[in-house]
XYZ file of C-alpha atoms in Angstrom:
740
model
C 109.044 4.729 -5.343
C 110.280 6.775 -2.558
C 113.777 6.911 -1.487
C 113.666 4.674 1.971
C 117.000 5.622 3.025
C 116.287 9.545 2.845
C 113.041 8.856 4.687
C 115.015 6.972 7.428
C 117.577 9.661 7.738
C 114.792 12.422 7.985
C 112.944 10.213 10.615
C 116.428 9.726 12.627
C 116.931 13.604 12.557
C 113.701 14.131 13.868
C 114.150 11.787 16.600
C 117.367 13.383 17.540
C 115.601 16.741 17.596
C 112.783 15.406 20.026
C 115.451 14.028 22.460
C 117.465 17.224 22.182
C 114.332 18.953 23.383
C 114.076 16.883 26.497
C 117.874 16.986 27.181
C 117.736 20.878 27.096
C 115.050 20.819 29.857
C 117.224 18.520 31.935
C 120.482 20.827 31.457
C 118.376 23.949 32.375
C 117.249 21.997 35.324
C 120.951 21.251 36.298
C 122.224 24.816 35.632
C 119.647 25.995 38.083
C 120.914 23.797 40.816
C 124.348 24.650 40.074
C 123.748 28.416 40.265
C 121.947 27.759 43.648
C 124.790 26.055 45.108
C 127.191 28.424 43.705
C 125.216 31.443 45.294
C 125.083 29.593 48.639
C 128.752 28.823 48.477
C 129.602 32.507 47.763
C 127.397 33.463 50.800
C 129.063 30.989 53.034
C 132.629 32.260 52.210
C 131.560 35.813 53.013
C 130.212 34.294 56.536
C 133.703 32.665 57.246
C 135.306 35.025 59.555
C 138.451 33.668 60.935
C 138.359 36.284 63.810
C 134.891 35.299 64.814
C 135.188 33.797 68.316
C 132.249 31.334 68.063
C 134.208 28.282 67.358
C 131.032 26.350 66.841
C 129.855 28.607 64.143
C 132.992 28.221 62.269
C 132.737 24.521 62.180
C 129.287 24.725 60.902
C 130.163 27.075 58.228
C 133.414 24.892 57.446
C 131.149 21.671 57.266
C 128.754 23.499 54.820
C 131.552 24.994 52.808
C 132.974 21.435 51.918
C 129.497 19.844 51.657
C 128.595 22.668 48.901
C 131.925 22.051 47.223
C 131.193 18.286 47.069
C 127.678 18.909 45.775
C 129.165 21.127 43.009
C 131.831 18.549 42.017
C 128.817 16.034 41.799
C 126.659 18.346 39.511
C 129.672 19.216 37.337
C 130.647 15.520 36.687
C 127.123 14.646 36.193
C 127.020 16.923 33.189
C 129.222 14.491 31.241
C 126.764 11.947 29.906
C 123.875 13.284 31.932
C 121.216 11.164 30.185
C 122.083 8.146 28.173
C 118.980 5.833 28.031
C 115.050 5.861 27.593
C 112.646 3.199 28.086
C 108.842 2.721 27.420
C 107.291 0.502 30.105
C 103.954 -0.891 30.531
C 102.440 0.789 33.381
C 98.879 1.233 34.589
C 99.661 4.450 36.513
C 102.362 6.178 34.310
C 103.986 9.276 35.772
C 105.219 10.270 32.124
C 102.815 8.783 29.851
C 103.855 8.006 26.361
C 101.882 10.131 23.884
C 98.947 8.260 22.616
C 99.553 5.234 24.976
C 98.250 6.019 28.507
C 99.252 2.829 29.772
C 103.045 3.135 29.042
C 105.468 5.115 31.169
C 108.508 6.966 29.543
C 111.455 7.021 31.787
C 114.761 8.623 31.069
C 117.958 7.114 32.621
C 121.099 8.904 33.445
C 123.923 9.431 36.065
C 121.660 11.191 38.553
C 117.936 11.789 39.504
C 115.936 15.027 38.764
C 112.578 16.216 39.832
C 110.266 18.902 38.616
C 109.614 20.519 41.918
C 107.025 22.920 40.185
C 105.245 19.934 38.812
C 104.496 17.938 42.057
C 108.107 16.618 41.875
C 107.493 14.787 38.610
C 110.496 12.567 37.597
C 112.535 14.238 34.791
C 115.390 11.632 34.961
C 115.892 8.515 36.749
C 119.258 7.701 38.699
C 120.569 4.602 36.841
C 120.530 2.781 40.313
C 117.025 3.431 41.140
C 114.690 0.442 41.024
C 112.377 1.973 38.307
C 115.460 2.229 36.135
C 116.359 -1.543 36.439
C 114.355 -2.595 33.455
C 116.725 -0.630 31.094
C 119.313 -3.136 31.903
C 117.156 -6.409 32.417
C 115.192 -6.396 29.329
C 115.986 -8.508 26.331
C 113.478 -9.729 23.661
C 113.321 -13.077 25.532
C 112.583 -11.454 28.780
C 111.332 -7.773 27.936
C 110.452 -7.118 31.737
C 107.574 -5.037 30.526
C 109.574 -2.900 28.251
C 108.073 -2.100 24.971
C 111.238 -0.094 23.689
C 114.598 0.769 24.817
C 116.368 3.648 23.284
C 120.248 4.429 23.922
C 121.117 8.109 23.566
C 124.396 9.156 22.516
C 125.665 12.528 23.337
C 128.890 14.924 23.041
C 128.683 17.344 25.606
C 125.126 18.720 25.715
C 124.260 17.556 22.356
C 122.445 14.595 21.369
C 124.307 12.988 18.308
C 122.380 9.725 17.643
C 120.137 7.207 18.981
C 119.729 3.568 18.960
C 116.558 1.584 19.528
C 115.391 -1.681 20.404
C 111.918 -3.035 20.046
C 111.570 -5.474 22.873
C 107.887 -6.630 22.970
C 104.738 -6.193 20.599
C 104.578 -5.593 16.958
C 108.291 -4.935 15.313
C 110.189 -6.740 18.283
C 113.668 -7.974 17.211
C 114.027 -11.594 17.931
C 117.352 -11.904 16.712
C 119.936 -13.318 19.391
C 117.031 -13.526 21.862
C 118.628 -16.275 23.665
C 121.967 -14.728 23.907
C 121.034 -12.806 27.188
C 122.867 -9.645 25.719
C 120.867 -6.407 25.883
C 121.090 -3.197 23.810
C 123.640 -4.925 21.512
C 124.427 -1.859 19.231
C 125.531 0.204 22.169
C 127.530 -2.828 23.803
C 129.452 -3.332 20.580
C 130.023 0.337 20.008
C 131.576 0.672 23.306
C 133.579 -2.409 22.911
C 134.986 -1.584 19.678
C 135.781 2.183 20.625
C 139.372 2.863 21.106
C 141.147 2.479 24.576
C 141.929 5.776 26.343
C 144.124 4.726 29.328
C 141.292 4.956 31.785
C 138.505 2.667 32.303
C 135.232 3.438 30.547
C 131.903 3.354 32.489
C 129.519 0.702 31.358
C 126.638 2.509 32.936
C 124.844 2.521 29.509
C 125.600 -1.063 28.535
C 125.059 -3.055 31.915
C 123.844 -6.598 30.886
C 121.380 -8.661 32.783
C 123.769 -10.982 34.437
C 125.886 -8.145 35.504
C 122.977 -6.084 36.881
C 121.997 -9.016 39.016
C 125.416 -8.877 40.646
C 125.389 -5.181 40.998
C 122.010 -5.181 42.863
C 122.696 -8.407 44.789
C 121.159 -7.804 48.298
C 123.834 -9.965 50.083
C 125.289 -8.329 53.281
C 128.067 -10.558 53.467
C 130.955 -11.799 51.428
C 130.156 -12.083 47.560
C 132.522 -13.328 45.205
C 132.275 -12.322 41.482
C 134.211 -14.675 39.384
C 134.660 -14.781 35.746
C 137.156 -15.054 32.855
C 138.829 -12.161 31.117
C 136.822 -9.468 29.453
C 133.588 -10.659 31.389
C 133.291 -7.057 33.025
C 134.077 -8.099 36.598
C 135.818 -4.749 37.561
C 133.139 -2.684 35.857
C 130.547 -4.742 37.818
C 132.423 -4.239 41.044
C 132.601 -0.400 40.636
C 128.858 -0.154 39.554
C 127.967 -2.188 42.607
C 129.726 0.180 44.927
C 127.968 3.113 43.324
C 124.874 1.076 43.668
C 125.430 0.365 47.276
C 126.328 3.839 48.267
C 123.000 5.041 46.597
C 120.871 2.467 48.452
C 122.724 2.537 51.991
C 123.816 6.230 51.609
C 123.417 6.855 55.445
C 125.415 3.758 56.652
C 128.259 3.976 54.034
C 128.594 7.654 54.066
C 129.736 7.295 57.940
C 131.843 4.262 57.502
C 133.181 4.710 53.941
C 134.174 2.197 51.183
C 137.602 0.733 50.483
C 138.413 -0.394 47.108
C 141.783 -2.768 46.928
C 143.337 -3.029 43.552
C 146.471 -4.999 42.363
C 148.660 -2.051 41.672
C 148.825 1.857 41.354
C 148.414 1.713 37.621
C 145.237 -0.127 37.892
C 143.993 2.299 40.519
C 144.675 5.248 38.231
C 143.006 3.256 35.338
C 139.676 2.954 37.501
C 139.992 6.402 39.097
C 137.573 8.205 36.970
C 134.640 5.532 36.747
C 133.292 6.164 40.151
C 133.034 10.095 39.916
C 131.437 9.511 36.612
C 128.778 7.347 38.234
C 128.259 10.076 40.885
C 130.366 8.677 43.657
C 133.701 10.100 44.990
C 133.696 9.243 48.672
C 135.771 6.145 48.100
C 139.406 5.161 49.474
C 141.509 3.410 46.547
C 144.423 1.598 47.845
C 146.853 -1.355 46.932
C 147.368 -3.936 49.558
C 150.933 -2.758 49.940
C 149.492 0.714 50.846
C 147.130 -0.250 53.409
C 149.286 0.817 56.307
C 149.375 4.606 56.813
C 152.870 5.923 56.674
C 154.355 2.643 55.545
C 155.568 2.994 52.021
C 157.497 -0.152 50.779
C 159.505 0.242 47.550
C 161.021 -2.907 46.768
C 160.008 -6.456 45.917
C 161.101 -9.960 46.923
C 161.768 -12.974 44.856
C 159.180 -15.750 44.447
C 160.065 -17.846 47.413
C 160.359 -15.006 49.813
C 157.059 -13.850 48.606
C 155.472 -17.273 49.039
C 156.909 -17.525 52.553
C 156.056 -14.009 53.859
C 152.401 -14.407 52.228
C 151.807 -17.753 54.051
C 149.619 -18.023 57.224
C 152.647 -19.583 58.986
C 153.892 -15.939 59.431
C 151.211 -15.495 62.192
C 153.168 -18.000 64.217
C 156.697 -16.707 63.509
C 155.653 -13.102 64.144
C 153.958 -14.021 67.271
C 157.093 -15.772 68.686
C 159.146 -12.749 67.542
C 157.234 -10.466 69.671
C 157.186 -12.650 72.627
C 161.127 -13.227 72.420
C 160.997 -9.372 73.570
C 159.206 -10.566 76.872
C 162.564 -11.511 78.766
C 163.444 -13.303 81.841
C 166.848 -13.006 83.401
C 168.805 -16.036 84.653
C 169.784 -14.533 87.820
C 168.510 -12.139 90.305
C 168.660 -8.557 89.597
C 169.707 -6.654 92.665
C 167.900 -3.328 93.500
C 168.831 -0.716 96.101
C 165.749 1.178 97.466
C 166.398 3.956 100.001
C 169.350 2.046 101.129
C 167.735 -1.347 101.411
C 168.713 -4.028 98.994
C 166.217 -6.399 97.425
C 166.271 -8.245 94.286
C 164.029 -8.663 91.318
C 164.029 -12.530 90.783
C 163.349 -14.545 87.625
C 160.316 -15.857 89.337
C 159.013 -12.588 90.122
C 159.462 -11.360 86.178
C 157.937 -14.658 85.018
C 154.925 -14.423 87.130
C 154.516 -10.756 85.957
C 154.994 -11.850 82.391
C 152.339 -14.504 82.780
C 149.890 -12.033 84.155
C 150.523 -9.674 81.203
C 150.077 -12.590 78.701
C 146.896 -13.912 80.315
C 145.416 -10.084 79.834
C 145.276 -11.067 75.872
C 146.012 -7.631 75.253
C 148.411 -6.505 72.599
C 152.219 -6.193 73.812
C 152.358 -2.535 74.277
C 148.970 -2.500 76.014
C 150.015 -5.403 78.160
C 153.085 -3.568 79.596
C 151.159 -1.645 82.355
C 149.809 -5.019 83.430
C 153.401 -6.412 83.585
C 154.601 -3.352 85.325
C 151.697 -3.538 87.903
C 152.290 -7.060 88.616
C 156.104 -6.464 88.904
C 155.786 -3.622 91.073
C 153.392 -5.230 93.447
C 155.859 -8.300 93.791
C 158.758 -5.812 94.447
C 156.867 -4.096 97.004
C 155.663 -7.183 98.633
C 159.529 -8.109 98.749
C 160.504 -4.654 100.293
C 157.774 -4.973 102.877
C 159.134 -8.087 103.800
C 162.383 -6.766 104.604
C 161.589 -3.492 106.402
C 158.487 -4.822 108.244
C 159.685 -8.189 109.362
C 159.129 -8.904 113.187
C 162.367 -9.464 115.019
C 160.525 -11.821 117.371
C 159.087 -14.008 114.270
C 155.460 -12.522 114.472
C 153.285 -11.166 111.609
C 154.877 -8.416 109.434
C 154.642 -5.207 111.230
C 153.480 -3.417 107.824
C 149.830 -2.871 107.200
C 148.206 -3.447 103.795
C 148.186 0.520 103.489
C 152.053 0.585 104.073
C 152.309 -2.006 101.450
C 150.267 0.155 98.991
C 152.557 3.099 99.787
C 155.616 1.217 99.052
C 154.028 0.162 95.788
C 153.375 3.623 94.876
C 156.853 4.828 95.732
C 158.221 1.974 93.676
C 156.440 2.978 90.621
C 158.203 6.316 90.798
C 161.669 4.536 91.083
C 163.794 4.774 87.930
C 165.248 1.604 88.860
C 161.922 -0.161 88.535
C 161.081 1.634 85.169
C 164.371 0.426 83.750
C 163.737 -3.089 84.821
C 160.218 -2.876 83.049
C 161.715 -1.518 79.963
C 164.497 -4.031 79.729
C 162.287 -7.164 80.310
C 159.010 -5.843 78.673
C 159.856 -3.021 76.496
C 157.527 -0.642 74.650
C 158.077 -1.860 70.854
C 157.603 -0.220 67.585
C 156.267 -2.433 64.872
C 158.369 -1.092 61.989
C 161.583 -1.246 63.915
C 160.637 -4.880 65.133
C 160.478 -5.965 61.531
C 163.336 -4.290 60.476
C 165.335 -5.918 63.265
C 163.907 -9.286 62.636
C 164.440 -9.625 59.048
C 167.821 -8.555 59.364
C 168.988 -10.959 62.088
C 169.531 -14.575 61.530
C 169.529 -15.023 65.247
C 166.240 -13.380 65.585
C 164.697 -15.320 62.581
C 166.038 -18.771 64.099
C 164.734 -18.000 67.488
C 161.295 -17.393 66.045
C 161.309 -19.968 63.232
C 163.236 -22.656 65.038
C 160.984 -25.559 63.786
C 160.705 -24.169 59.981
C 163.485 -25.501 57.450
C 166.531 -23.747 56.606
C 165.082 -22.773 53.174
C 162.330 -20.760 54.875
C 164.627 -19.077 57.295
C 166.961 -18.017 54.461
C 163.973 -16.729 52.500
C 163.078 -14.213 55.413
C 166.673 -12.924 55.724
C 168.079 -9.678 54.292
C 170.888 -7.604 55.130
C 169.179 -4.312 55.229
C 166.099 -4.737 57.383
C 164.710 -1.504 56.433
C 164.776 -2.088 52.692
C 160.878 -2.851 53.006
C 158.982 -4.679 50.070
C 155.498 -4.999 49.183
C 155.226 -8.358 50.947
C 156.120 -6.675 54.123
C 152.888 -4.638 54.478
C 150.869 -7.524 55.600
C 153.565 -8.380 58.154
C 153.578 -4.779 59.466
C 150.003 -4.956 59.756
C 150.005 -8.257 61.730
C 152.666 -6.662 64.107
C 150.461 -3.670 64.710
C 147.728 -6.263 65.915
C 150.273 -8.029 68.072
C 151.969 -4.886 69.366
C 149.134 -2.443 69.642
C 147.440 0.121 67.047
C 147.592 3.962 68.010
C 143.894 4.622 68.354
C 141.898 7.590 67.576
C 141.546 7.833 71.327
C 145.378 7.890 71.602
C 145.459 10.589 69.021
C 142.620 12.719 70.616
C 144.420 12.648 74.123
C 147.685 13.893 72.225
C 145.640 16.491 70.580
C 144.123 17.732 73.894
C 147.458 17.926 75.426
C 148.642 20.068 72.419
C 145.725 22.223 72.902
C 146.220 22.801 76.400
C 149.646 23.872 75.621
C 148.298 26.419 73.236
C 146.356 28.030 75.844
C 149.007 28.023 78.170
C 151.135 29.901 75.434
C 148.235 32.248 74.835
C 147.939 33.037 78.440
C 151.636 33.923 78.472
C 150.991 36.203 75.420
C 148.183 37.860 76.982
C 150.305 38.498 80.121
C 152.928 40.128 78.202
C 150.634 42.435 76.448
C 149.255 43.448 79.813
C 152.670 44.122 81.485
C 153.573 46.208 78.376
C 150.385 48.346 78.046
C 150.736 51.990 77.450
C 149.499 53.758 80.609
C 150.600 57.237 79.885
C 148.415 59.823 81.466
C 148.478 63.565 81.382
C 147.715 66.238 84.256
C 144.034 66.989 82.937
C 142.514 63.266 83.291
C 143.663 59.583 83.462
C 143.820 57.758 80.084
C 141.009 54.984 79.462
C 143.152 52.084 78.873
C 141.647 48.992 76.921
C 143.572 45.822 77.892
C 144.002 42.788 75.594
C 142.049 40.680 78.350
C 138.884 42.784 77.556
C 138.526 41.822 74.029
C 139.839 38.279 73.896
C 140.633 35.372 76.048
C 143.372 32.691 76.126
C 141.110 30.063 74.693
C 139.850 32.177 71.922
C 143.640 33.192 71.007
C 144.492 29.758 70.905
C 141.517 28.500 68.825
C 142.876 30.447 65.919
C 145.727 27.955 65.897
C 143.621 24.775 66.476
C 142.823 22.902 63.590
C 139.471 21.678 62.798
C 139.010 18.321 61.174
C 136.730 18.814 58.326
C 138.113 16.010 56.405
C 135.668 13.843 54.410
C 134.885 10.143 55.552
C 137.350 8.794 52.940
C 140.095 11.197 53.760
C 139.732 10.286 57.541
C 139.464 6.500 56.821
C 142.686 6.467 54.695
C 144.890 7.676 57.469
C 143.246 5.502 60.319
C 144.490 1.908 60.864
C 141.459 1.277 63.187
C 138.999 2.291 60.679
C 136.061 -0.102 60.182
C 134.885 0.249 56.412
C 131.331 -0.507 55.664
C 132.173 -2.129 52.593
C 135.327 -3.520 50.821
C 135.842 -4.356 47.324
C 138.966 -6.255 46.283
C 139.721 -6.564 42.588
C 142.072 -9.111 41.252
C 141.439 -10.807 44.650
C 142.920 -14.067 43.659
C 146.223 -12.322 44.049
C 145.899 -11.786 47.656
C 147.928 -13.924 50.069
C 146.710 -15.450 53.335
C 148.397 -12.753 55.211
C 146.909 -9.948 52.904
C 143.334 -11.492 53.563
C 144.037 -10.961 57.257
C 144.746 -7.439 56.692
C 141.862 -6.850 54.595
C 139.250 -8.548 56.984
C 140.532 -6.463 59.836
C 139.263 -3.310 58.139
C 135.951 -4.611 57.579
C 134.649 -6.194 60.758
C 131.065 -6.575 59.273
C 132.435 -8.712 56.457
C 130.498 -7.006 54.030
C 132.654 -7.424 50.867
C 132.587 -7.951 47.039
C 135.579 -9.964 45.913
C 136.252 -9.884 42.114
C 138.819 -12.322 40.618
C 139.727 -15.376 38.486
C 141.870 -18.001 39.907
C 143.014 -18.943 36.134
C 144.776 -15.534 36.286
C 146.362 -15.851 39.742
C 150.192 -14.869 39.636
C 150.990 -14.412 43.462
C 152.765 -17.512 44.549
C 150.668 -17.549 47.720
C 147.592 -16.292 45.866
C 144.191 -18.003 45.609
C 143.597 -21.316 44.003
C 140.154 -21.968 45.334
C 137.557 -19.565 46.895
C 136.513 -21.581 49.585
C 139.850 -22.567 50.990
C 140.934 -18.939 50.980
C 137.621 -17.506 52.726
C 137.032 -20.334 55.144
C 139.357 -19.077 57.991
C 137.276 -15.863 57.999
C 133.714 -16.844 57.105
C 133.659 -20.463 56.771
C 131.486 -21.229 53.770
C 128.999 -18.525 54.525
C 129.668 -16.691 51.148
C 127.634 -16.081 47.867
C 129.224 -16.707 44.528
C 128.520 -15.311 41.007
C 130.062 -16.463 37.822
C 130.072 -13.985 34.841
C 129.697 -16.248 31.748
C 129.807 -13.697 28.776
C 133.135 -12.245 27.467
C 132.356 -9.009 26.051
C 135.973 -7.408 25.431
C 138.160 -10.106 23.872
C 137.481 -11.013 20.327
C 136.921 -14.698 19.516
C 140.137 -14.866 17.417
C 142.229 -14.028 20.572
C 140.211 -16.407 22.854
C 140.890 -19.254 20.589
C 144.350 -19.150 21.456
C 144.028 -18.025 24.965
C 141.521 -20.888 25.716
C 144.355 -23.438 24.799
C 146.474 -21.800 27.570
C 143.481 -22.070 29.885
C 143.199 -25.709 29.424
C 146.630 -26.049 30.196
C 145.796 -24.270 33.630
C 142.724 -25.872 34.498
C 141.543 -28.690 32.010
C 137.852 -28.503 33.516
C 137.737 -24.797 33.243
C 134.747 -23.532 31.108
C 135.570 -20.526 29.123
C 133.200 -17.462 29.046
C 130.900 -17.321 26.024
C 132.666 -14.671 23.422
C 130.080 -12.517 21.766
C 132.065 -10.458 19.341
C 134.882 -11.045 16.573
C 137.530 -8.266 15.217
C 138.172 -10.196 11.924
C 141.757 -10.059 12.830
C 143.555 -13.315 13.314
C 146.317 -13.491 15.768
C 149.607 -12.940 14.258
C 152.701 -15.063 15.219
C 155.976 -13.805 14.396
C 159.685 -14.983 14.627
C 161.542 -14.895 17.959
C 164.051 -12.189 16.665
C 161.504 -9.641 15.524
C 161.987 -6.292 16.925
C 159.173 -5.322 19.311
C 159.853 -1.481 18.605
C 159.104 -1.944 14.785
C 156.051 -3.868 15.542
C 154.794 -1.415 18.100
C 155.393 1.651 15.681
C 153.262 -0.401 12.960
C 150.487 -1.031 15.415
C 150.476 2.462 16.716
C 149.550 3.783 13.230
C 146.269 1.906 13.418
C 145.258 4.174 16.478
C 144.328 3.309 20.121
C 146.614 2.035 23.025
C 149.496 -0.452 22.171
C 151.188 -2.642 25.078
C 154.253 -4.788 25.020
C 154.043 -7.387 27.525
C 157.034 -9.283 28.651
C 158.086 -11.644 31.416
C 159.105 -8.649 33.304
C 155.812 -6.578 33.216
C 152.934 -8.955 33.301
C 151.950 -7.961 36.780
C 151.642 -4.210 35.727
C 149.153 -5.091 33.015
C 146.864 -7.137 35.241
C 143.377 -5.772 35.196
C 144.098 -3.426 32.247
C 142.982 -3.574 28.458
C 144.460 -2.159 25.310
C 143.558 -1.999 21.619
C 146.576 -3.903 20.369
C 148.739 -6.161 22.507
C 152.289 -7.672 21.705
C 153.163 -10.731 23.772
C 157.097 -10.821 23.463
C 158.604 -14.363 24.030
C 155.663 -16.180 25.707
C 157.968 -19.240 26.691
C 159.974 -16.921 28.953
C 156.968 -15.811 30.641
C 155.951 -19.299 31.187
C 159.436 -20.114 32.664
C 159.694 -17.234 34.838
C 157.260 -18.486 37.430
C 155.568 -21.589 38.755
C 152.336 -19.667 37.882
C 153.765 -18.875 34.303
C 151.123 -20.349 32.516
C 148.616 -17.931 34.414
C 150.735 -15.217 33.523
C 150.793 -15.969 29.972
C 146.879 -16.244 30.084
C 146.611 -12.710 31.460
C 149.099 -11.418 28.865
C 146.952 -13.007 25.975
C 143.614 -11.529 27.157
C 144.458 -7.967 27.467
C 143.709 -6.893 23.907
C 140.449 -5.537 22.325
C 141.370 -5.526 18.774
C 144.505 -7.411 17.790
C 147.144 -9.661 19.537
C 150.608 -10.322 18.050
C 152.881 -13.100 19.637
C 156.710 -12.946 19.151
C 158.229 -16.367 19.464
C 156.521 -19.682 20.132
C 154.117 -20.397 22.846
């Protein structure tokens, strides 16, 4: 009798060898693409001549240079895990027929697409986002989607190391677990059991049916992706943005994509996934970093965070700005060319009303105020100097009054009056002054209780916290945001100054030119003006903006992103929602979160209530129902906490077990000892306490130690939610020190 295990091993080796042959073809193609791009890049670098007076040519070359670098980056990144799957699909017109089966198409799936240009652009590799690759993710034995077999290809560098096969239809189909909805189970469990690395792992090889449906959802509005711990919400969001960038390339390449995460640790955790998926043109930010140049360092207590996060701050801040628009109690005397007039409270009130009715932000409304007040003062001055002694009509014409208006507009007394009663404001200074002044707080929040007013006050107004970012953003909206047009005007002014300086430099060169001659002939002099003009000289110092869309978007408060993803979206406060929606006027967003994990005191309890001010009920909601990450042993404990948070909550279905029960240790156990023990097992270990729960949100570890869970519960009104977060970070083992 033949040795079946030996035959199976030989068959497996032959299969790996066959796949290696195809992979070699793909890498040869990739190498040719890289070589071609490198050659063109070298040619462009040779062409870039900083002394070339053709500014347009320089811009074109700079643009191509950066474009080629981006292409090389994408090609080099694609080399990691270039191909990971293969499907044989029923197809009456196959592009790559399966040998011996003319009605089946063989499709290789990878991180980028490749065509054989010499063979009528025959497809060698399908980008995982392409429609023809979708059956790789959808097919199960219950719903094969025309897929006969699916192969997961494991690689190390450029070498195929192993394959896993799923027979999905026809003879040999494996119907075990057909109703679970879990596809490519061997590859999925291998990925889940692999040690964590400190950076998020791409799930492009193991996307499941319900995840794929969300990734490719065609909604052009707000899409909410809810789901418990371990359901892959973050991975789905990142793969969705990669899919959208692939599908809506032209639009999103111009407008950019913003991903908002809960903290910088989380952003670093996910930072490598998008490049691995072939996408790098994305802005990653926390909510507290959304205002360029504003870098808060501190944190507030729970009550202050709740107050600052509430929508009531819109009213309070609006009043704070309006309180700078003053009206004097008495007339303000002015002396214009020896003639006395007065700026009355009535004049200033009328000018202020005109400015407010313009509906413009404060700083943009100041010229309206200035124009109205100057006109009223001109009419008052005309009344003094043009009055008819005999009681008739004023002797000045309308043109005379207009001239008086223009003269007053140049008067420093009038300028001082405008600056006093309708000053130009700086949002950061306004917030610092407001938070450090009990009088200013009382004047703006006069109808709020003393506890609310006390929560807003701090001695050092400039000690900005994360909660202040949304307030600064609101103040920029109320006061006025510097626009790219403003920056362009400033840049043009600087450019003209450069030209003027260059003119001066050339004049100096001309005046000091060597004009020595001898007796025989007059020397031929070549002047600097003969070979270069002022604008060319200045252009050497003029910066050309060759930044990517993402780089420009990250520094522009007025930028309108094409799509926004918010991870851990349940943490956003009403004020932060206002800040995020301002950055996406089209309201095309993917919001990912779980209200059972809300830690923010002003965070989301209900998606409908949170989104109603912005989109009403016009949003699409998906629920992820399968927990791939957290072992059943851990979820048994975590689900008890979930029941305390929401007795009606339906836990996700857990599909894996670690075989390791949750350990409960006495409260006086040293965490360092337990940590050292777990580190011997390999993988990442985290100790979670009441002080660092927020820092582990959205992350995952092999082994987790939850220290004194009762302190986590007691530390916050959202204590049970925080504990639920802590308990569900582990992929292998959970140790609890102290009682729940």
